[in-house]
Structures are given as C-alpha cells and as structure tokens.
C-alpha cells in the first residue's frame, strides 16, 4: 500500500503551501561584501567588529585550496532524534547530483528529523549563505523552506551546520508517497553553490 501513491492531485493541491523565505517581506538586507584583505585592515576598536573578524578570519592563515569552487558542499545529513536505532542518512553532494533522486530515502510518517549540512569555504569570505528547498509531490509544490546558514571565512575544516531540529515529517495516509526536494545553496551575491534534486518516500514504517 505504501508503495502505491493513489492520492488524487486535487487533494494534494489542498495541502500545497504558499511560497516562503521572501527576503523583501522579512526585511532582510544583505551586508556589504568584504574580502579577506580588506577585513584584516579594518579597525579593531569596535568590539562587535573585532568578534566578527575573529570568526571570519579564524582559519585564514591556514588555507587549504583543493581547486574548484570557493564553497565545497559535502553532504546533507538526515537524522532521526526520536528513533535512535535509525541510522543517519547521508546524501553525498560531491558526486553526480543527477542520480540523487533515483534512490529515495525512506522516512516514517510523523517521524521527527534533523537536517545538517556539511561544507567548506576554501579561499574567500562568503556572506549570507542560505539553504533553500521546494518540496514537490506529483509535480505540485507542497512546501517551501529557507534556512539562514550565515557568513563564513576560509577554513581547512569542514563546517557542520544544523539547518533544522525536530521537524516533523508529514503523517497520515494521505501524506504517504513519493516527494522530490529541489534544493539550492546560495549566498547574498546570488551565487549558487549547490543545486540538486533528491527524493524521499514517506511510508507507514521504516521499510
């Protein structure tokens, strides 16, 4: 029963959520772009500026450049805090992204889940990173989520960012079926560091 998605499209349209994450509506304004050299030269008299510099410049003296894009996106991790026997699901974002939705991850309906993104900034400061996704079922947009990740300087270590905690998967018979998440990882300069689609299947159980 779980593998056969027989919910009518009209019912899905009733569940469809409006667009979210509108920066203009939220009043968010992108900060001015500052490169590493300029940031190092800024005056330290301002305590808040000093802390900001310390955060962004923490790894700038030990830059590890692997080539390729400035931001290397590594993995998206789905974990289930209320079901400790369930192993974390790691989506590898370093390979062929076109194959991600070919193997849907299985999530029990109503299960609590966390999303964690792992990435590394190589060379220059990146401001206002955001992870955004639209969730579709049968081609109908069901949900939209945007998570502010923040600004980061270069580092030789991978950054692990908890995007959301204890979110609830859809529950009930009508919610079970195949979903496609269209994801983007962008910054304030409108650079796209990740664009991919991945799939999940909401089922009555974990199998």
mmCIF file of C-alpha atoms in Angstrom:
data_model
loop_
_atom_site.group_PDB
_atom_site.id
_atom_site.type_symbol
_atom_site.label_atom_id
_atom_site.label_comp_id
_atom_site.label_asym_id
_atom_site.label_seq_id
_atom_site.Cartn_x
_atom_site.Cartn_y
_atom_site.Cartn_z
ATOM 1 C CA UNK A 1 0.000 0.000 0.000
ATOM 2 C CA UNK A 2 2.813 2.406 0.903
ATOM 3 C CA UNK A 3 4.497 1.963 -2.480
ATOM 4 C CA UNK A 4 1.386 2.926 -4.460
ATOM 5 C CA UNK A 5 0.719 6.667 -4.371
ATOM 6 C CA UNK A 6 -3.010 6.881 -5.118
ATOM 7 C CA UNK A 7 -3.733 10.278 -3.541
ATOM 8 C CA UNK A 8 -5.638 12.453 -6.058
ATOM 9 C CA UNK A 9 -3.896 15.567 -7.342
ATOM 10 C CA UNK A 10 -6.820 17.722 -6.153
ATOM 11 C CA UNK A 11 -6.187 16.585 -2.584
ATOM 12 C CA UNK A 12 -2.511 17.496 -2.872
ATOM 13 C CA UNK A 13 -3.424 20.979 -4.066
ATOM 14 C CA UNK A 14 -5.360 21.498 -0.845
ATOM 15 C CA UNK A 15 -2.198 20.711 1.114
ATOM 16 C CA UNK A 16 0.083 22.884 -1.010
ATOM 17 C CA UNK A 17 1.753 25.678 0.959
ATOM 18 C CA UNK A 18 2.471 29.176 -0.312
ATOM 19 C CA UNK A 19 5.969 30.358 -1.094
ATOM 20 C CA UNK A 20 8.158 31.185 1.892
ATOM 21 C CA UNK A 21 11.504 32.758 2.544
ATOM 22 C CA UNK A 22 10.745 36.108 0.886
ATOM 23 C CA UNK A 23 13.666 38.335 1.868
ATOM 24 C CA UNK A 24 11.845 41.538 0.952
ATOM 25 C CA UNK A 25 8.909 40.618 3.182
ATOM 26 C CA UNK A 26 11.177 39.714 6.092
ATOM 27 C CA UNK A 27 13.122 42.969 5.866
ATOM 28 C CA UNK A 28 16.442 41.187 5.396
ATOM 29 C CA UNK A 29 19.158 43.304 3.787
ATOM 30 C CA UNK A 30 22.389 41.769 2.535
ATOM 31 C CA UNK A 31 25.570 43.207 4.129
ATOM 32 C CA UNK A 32 28.274 44.811 2.028
ATOM 33 C CA UNK A 33 30.748 42.347 0.553
ATOM 34 C CA UNK A 34 34.205 42.394 2.171
ATOM 35 C CA UNK A 35 37.225 40.395 1.005
ATOM 36 C CA UNK A 36 39.886 38.893 3.285
ATOM 37 C CA UNK A 37 42.471 41.627 2.733
ATOM 38 C CA UNK A 38 40.024 44.436 3.495
ATOM 39 C CA UNK A 39 38.658 42.704 6.578
ATOM 40 C CA UNK A 40 42.137 42.273 8.039
ATOM 41 C CA UNK A 41 42.740 46.014 7.678
ATOM 42 C CA UNK A 42 39.543 47.111 9.431
ATOM 43 C CA UNK A 43 39.883 48.887 12.777
ATOM 44 C CA UNK A 44 39.602 46.669 15.876
ATOM 45 C CA UNK A 45 38.318 49.441 18.169
ATOM 46 C CA UNK A 46 34.743 48.278 17.715
ATOM 47 C CA UNK A 47 34.271 45.213 19.945
ATOM 48 C CA UNK A 48 31.496 43.720 17.811
ATOM 49 C CA UNK A 49 33.615 44.201 14.683
ATOM 50 C CA UNK A 50 36.557 42.574 16.434
ATOM 51 C CA UNK A 51 34.477 39.464 17.227
ATOM 52 C CA UNK A 52 33.161 39.391 13.652
ATOM 53 C CA UNK A 53 36.714 39.498 12.315
ATOM 54 C CA UNK A 54 37.871 36.775 14.682
ATOM 55 C CA UNK A 55 35.090 34.491 13.458
ATOM 56 C CA UNK A 56 35.667 35.021 9.740
ATOM 57 C CA UNK A 57 39.465 35.103 9.891
ATOM 58 C CA UNK A 58 39.894 32.143 12.259
ATOM 59 C CA UNK A 59 41.169 29.811 9.532
ATOM 60 C CA UNK A 60 42.560 32.331 7.030
ATOM 61 C CA UNK A 61 46.203 31.676 7.949
ATOM 62 C CA UNK A 62 45.905 28.001 7.060
ATOM 63 C CA UNK A 63 44.008 27.994 3.782
ATOM 64 C CA UNK A 64 43.509 24.613 2.138
ATOM 65 C CA UNK A 65 42.707 25.043 -1.541
ATOM 66 C CA UNK A 66 41.556 21.888 -3.334
ATOM 67 C CA UNK A 67 40.766 23.793 -6.519
ATOM 68 C CA UNK A 68 37.293 24.094 -7.965
ATOM 69 C CA UNK A 69 34.615 26.353 -6.471
ATOM 70 C CA UNK A 70 35.172 28.507 -3.401
ATOM 71 C CA UNK A 71 32.482 26.656 -1.440
ATOM 72 C CA UNK A 72 32.723 22.859 -1.418
ATOM 73 C CA UNK A 73 29.399 21.324 -0.396
ATOM 74 C CA UNK A 74 29.993 17.867 1.070
ATOM 75 C CA UNK A 75 26.906 16.160 2.496
ATOM 76 C CA UNK A 76 23.329 16.668 3.624
ATOM 77 C CA UNK A 77 22.579 14.530 6.673
ATOM 78 C CA UNK A 78 19.082 13.462 7.727
ATOM 79 C CA UNK A 79 18.937 12.156 11.297
ATOM 80 C CA UNK A 80 16.082 10.962 13.489
ATOM 81 C CA UNK A 81 16.493 12.101 17.125
ATOM 82 C CA UNK A 82 13.455 10.211 18.434
ATOM 83 C CA UNK A 83 14.400 6.952 16.702
ATOM 84 C CA UNK A 84 17.990 6.238 17.833
ATOM 85 C CA UNK A 85 18.004 2.843 16.123
ATOM 86 C CA UNK A 86 17.635 4.545 12.756
ATOM 87 C CA UNK A 87 20.996 5.312 11.178
ATOM 88 C CA UNK A 88 21.694 8.785 9.848
ATOM 89 C CA UNK A 89 21.122 9.125 6.124
ATOM 90 C CA UNK A 90 23.935 10.949 4.326
ATOM 91 C CA UNK A 91 23.381 12.354 0.861
ATOM 92 C CA UNK A 92 26.731 12.674 -0.910
ATOM 93 C CA UNK A 93 26.805 16.089 -2.611
ATOM 94 C CA UNK A 94 30.267 15.697 -4.138
ATOM 95 C CA UNK A 95 29.430 13.252 -6.928
ATOM 96 C CA UNK A 96 26.865 13.012 -9.712
ATOM 97 C CA UNK A 97 23.977 15.065 -8.332
ATOM 98 C CA UNK A 98 21.640 13.963 -11.105
ATOM 99 C CA UNK A 99 21.466 10.499 -9.533
ATOM 100 C CA UNK A 100 20.347 11.629 -6.072
ATOM 101 C CA UNK A 101 16.624 11.378 -6.737
ATOM 102 C CA UNK A 102 16.983 7.903 -8.267
ATOM 103 C CA UNK A 103 17.262 6.402 -4.788
ATOM 104 C CA UNK A 104 14.630 7.938 -2.473
ATOM 105 C CA UNK A 105 15.343 7.957 1.239
ATOM 106 C CA UNK A 106 12.629 6.365 3.378
ATOM 107 C CA UNK A 107 11.104 8.326 6.258
ATOM 108 C CA UNK A 108 8.386 7.016 8.551
ATOM 109 C CA UNK A 109 5.315 9.235 8.544
ATOM 110 C CA UNK A 110 5.233 11.598 11.505
ATOM 111 C CA UNK A 111 8.897 10.972 12.391
ATOM 112 C CA UNK A 112 10.950 13.811 13.883
ATOM 113 C CA UNK A 113 14.034 14.636 11.831
ATOM 114 C CA UNK A 114 17.043 16.966 11.752
ATOM 115 C CA UNK A 115 18.806 18.310 8.664
ATOM 116 C CA UNK A 116 22.545 19.040 8.816
ATOM 117 C CA UNK A 117 24.652 20.483 6.002
ATOM 118 C CA UNK A 118 28.419 19.975 5.755
ATOM 119 C CA UNK A 119 30.517 22.276 3.595
ATOM 120 C CA UNK A 120 33.875 24.049 3.469
ATOM 121 C CA UNK A 121 34.895 27.531 2.328
ATOM 122 C CA UNK A 122 38.261 27.452 0.563
ATOM 123 C CA UNK A 123 39.529 30.916 -0.337
ATOM 124 C CA UNK A 124 37.295 33.951 0.150
ATOM 125 C CA UNK A 125 34.657 35.057 2.645
ATOM 126 C CA UNK A 126 31.094 34.095 1.736
ATOM 127 C CA UNK A 127 28.270 36.239 3.134
ATOM 128 C CA UNK A 128 24.697 35.282 3.868
ATOM 129 C CA UNK A 129 24.670 31.607 2.934
ATOM 130 C CA UNK A 130 21.154 30.183 2.766
ATOM 131 C CA UNK A 131 19.840 26.666 2.147
ATOM 132 C CA UNK A 132 16.501 26.644 0.364
ATOM 133 C CA UNK A 133 14.268 23.900 -0.926
ATOM 134 C CA UNK A 134 10.872 23.415 -2.507
ATOM 135 C CA UNK A 135 9.125 20.110 -1.833
ATOM 136 C CA UNK A 136 7.003 18.606 -4.627
ATOM 137 C CA UNK A 137 4.623 15.688 -4.898
ATOM 138 C CA UNK A 138 3.240 14.668 -8.277
ATOM 139 C CA UNK A 139 4.592 17.962 -9.639
ATOM 140 C CA UNK A 140 2.699 20.096 -7.105
ATOM 141 C CA UNK A 141 4.663 22.258 -4.683
ATOM 142 C CA UNK A 142 3.708 21.153 -1.174
ATOM 143 C CA UNK A 143 6.153 23.101 0.977
ATOM 144 C CA UNK A 144 8.945 25.684 0.865
ATOM 145 C CA UNK A 145 11.706 26.081 3.467
ATOM 146 C CA UNK A 146 14.619 28.512 3.729
ATOM 147 C CA UNK A 147 17.338 28.265 6.383
ATOM 148 C CA UNK A 148 19.822 31.054 7.072
ATOM 149 C CA UNK A 149 23.272 29.486 7.464
ATOM 150 C CA UNK A 150 25.411 32.638 7.884
ATOM 151 C CA UNK A 151 28.716 34.129 6.761
ATOM 152 C CA UNK A 152 31.962 32.173 6.747
ATOM 153 C CA UNK A 153 35.640 32.702 6.033
ATOM 154 C CA UNK A 154 38.044 30.131 4.602
ATOM 155 C CA UNK A 155 38.943 27.144 6.747
ATOM 156 C CA UNK A 156 40.742 23.845 6.353
ATOM 157 C CA UNK A 157 37.993 22.215 8.442
ATOM 158 C CA UNK A 158 34.551 21.202 7.242
ATOM 159 C CA UNK A 159 31.724 23.302 8.709
ATOM 160 C CA UNK A 160 28.728 21.402 10.054
ATOM 161 C CA UNK A 161 25.539 23.459 10.214
ATOM 162 C CA UNK A 162 22.301 22.268 11.776
ATOM 163 C CA UNK A 163 19.613 23.578 9.419
ATOM 164 C CA UNK A 164 16.590 22.404 11.380
ATOM 165 C CA UNK A 165 15.928 20.411 14.534
ATOM 166 C CA UNK A 166 12.990 18.166 15.444
ATOM 167 C CA UNK A 167 10.997 18.935 12.328
ATOM 168 C CA UNK A 168 8.043 16.639 11.805
ATOM 169 C CA UNK A 169 7.545 14.548 8.685
ATOM 170 C CA UNK A 170 4.017 14.587 7.216
ATOM 171 C CA UNK A 171 1.750 11.992 8.810
ATOM 172 C CA UNK A 172 -1.365 10.076 7.892
ATOM 173 C CA UNK A 173 -2.409 8.000 4.904
ATOM 174 C CA UNK A 174 -2.803 10.984 2.579
ATOM 175 C CA UNK A 175 0.764 12.126 3.318
ATOM 176 C CA UNK A 176 2.384 8.834 2.309
ATOM 177 C CA UNK A 177 4.052 8.761 -1.074
ATOM 178 C CA UNK A 178 7.000 9.985 -3.102
ATOM 179 C CA UNK A 179 8.300 13.556 -2.757
ATOM 180 C CA UNK A 180 11.020 15.444 -4.630
ATOM 181 C CA UNK A 181 13.011 18.211 -2.921
ATOM 182 C CA UNK A 182 14.578 20.815 -5.207
ATOM 183 C CA UNK A 183 17.413 22.374 -3.214
ATOM 184 C CA UNK A 184 19.601 25.458 -3.623
ATOM 185 C CA UNK A 185 22.545 26.676 -1.515
ATOM 186 C CA UNK A 186 23.074 30.354 -2.312
ATOM 187 C CA UNK A 187 24.674 33.492 -0.867
ATOM 188 C CA UNK A 188 23.914 37.205 -0.719
ATOM 189 C CA UNK A 189 25.675 37.771 -4.050
ATOM 190 C CA UNK A 190 23.240 35.311 -5.680
ATOM 191 C CA UNK A 191 25.994 32.760 -6.282
ATOM 192 C CA UNK A 192 24.638 29.218 -6.403
ATOM 193 C CA UNK A 193 26.940 26.802 -4.565
ATOM 194 C CA UNK A 194 24.603 23.823 -4.853
ATOM 195 C CA UNK A 195 21.587 22.988 -6.974
ATOM 196 C CA UNK A 196 20.182 19.496 -6.837
ATOM 197 C CA UNK A 197 17.078 17.337 -6.527
ATOM 198 C CA UNK A 198 16.693 14.489 -4.087
ATOM 199 C CA UNK A 199 13.765 12.243 -3.301
ATOM 200 C CA UNK A 200 12.140 10.878 -0.175
ATOM 201 C CA UNK A 201 9.345 8.404 0.352
ATOM 202 C CA UNK A 202 7.006 8.827 3.310
ATOM 203 C CA UNK A 203 5.866 5.361 4.433
ATOM 204 C CA UNK A 204 3.877 3.812 7.266
ATOM 205 C CA UNK A 205 7.051 2.200 8.609
ATOM 206 C CA UNK A 206 10.795 2.408 8.137
ATOM 207 C CA UNK A 207 10.909 -0.346 5.494
#
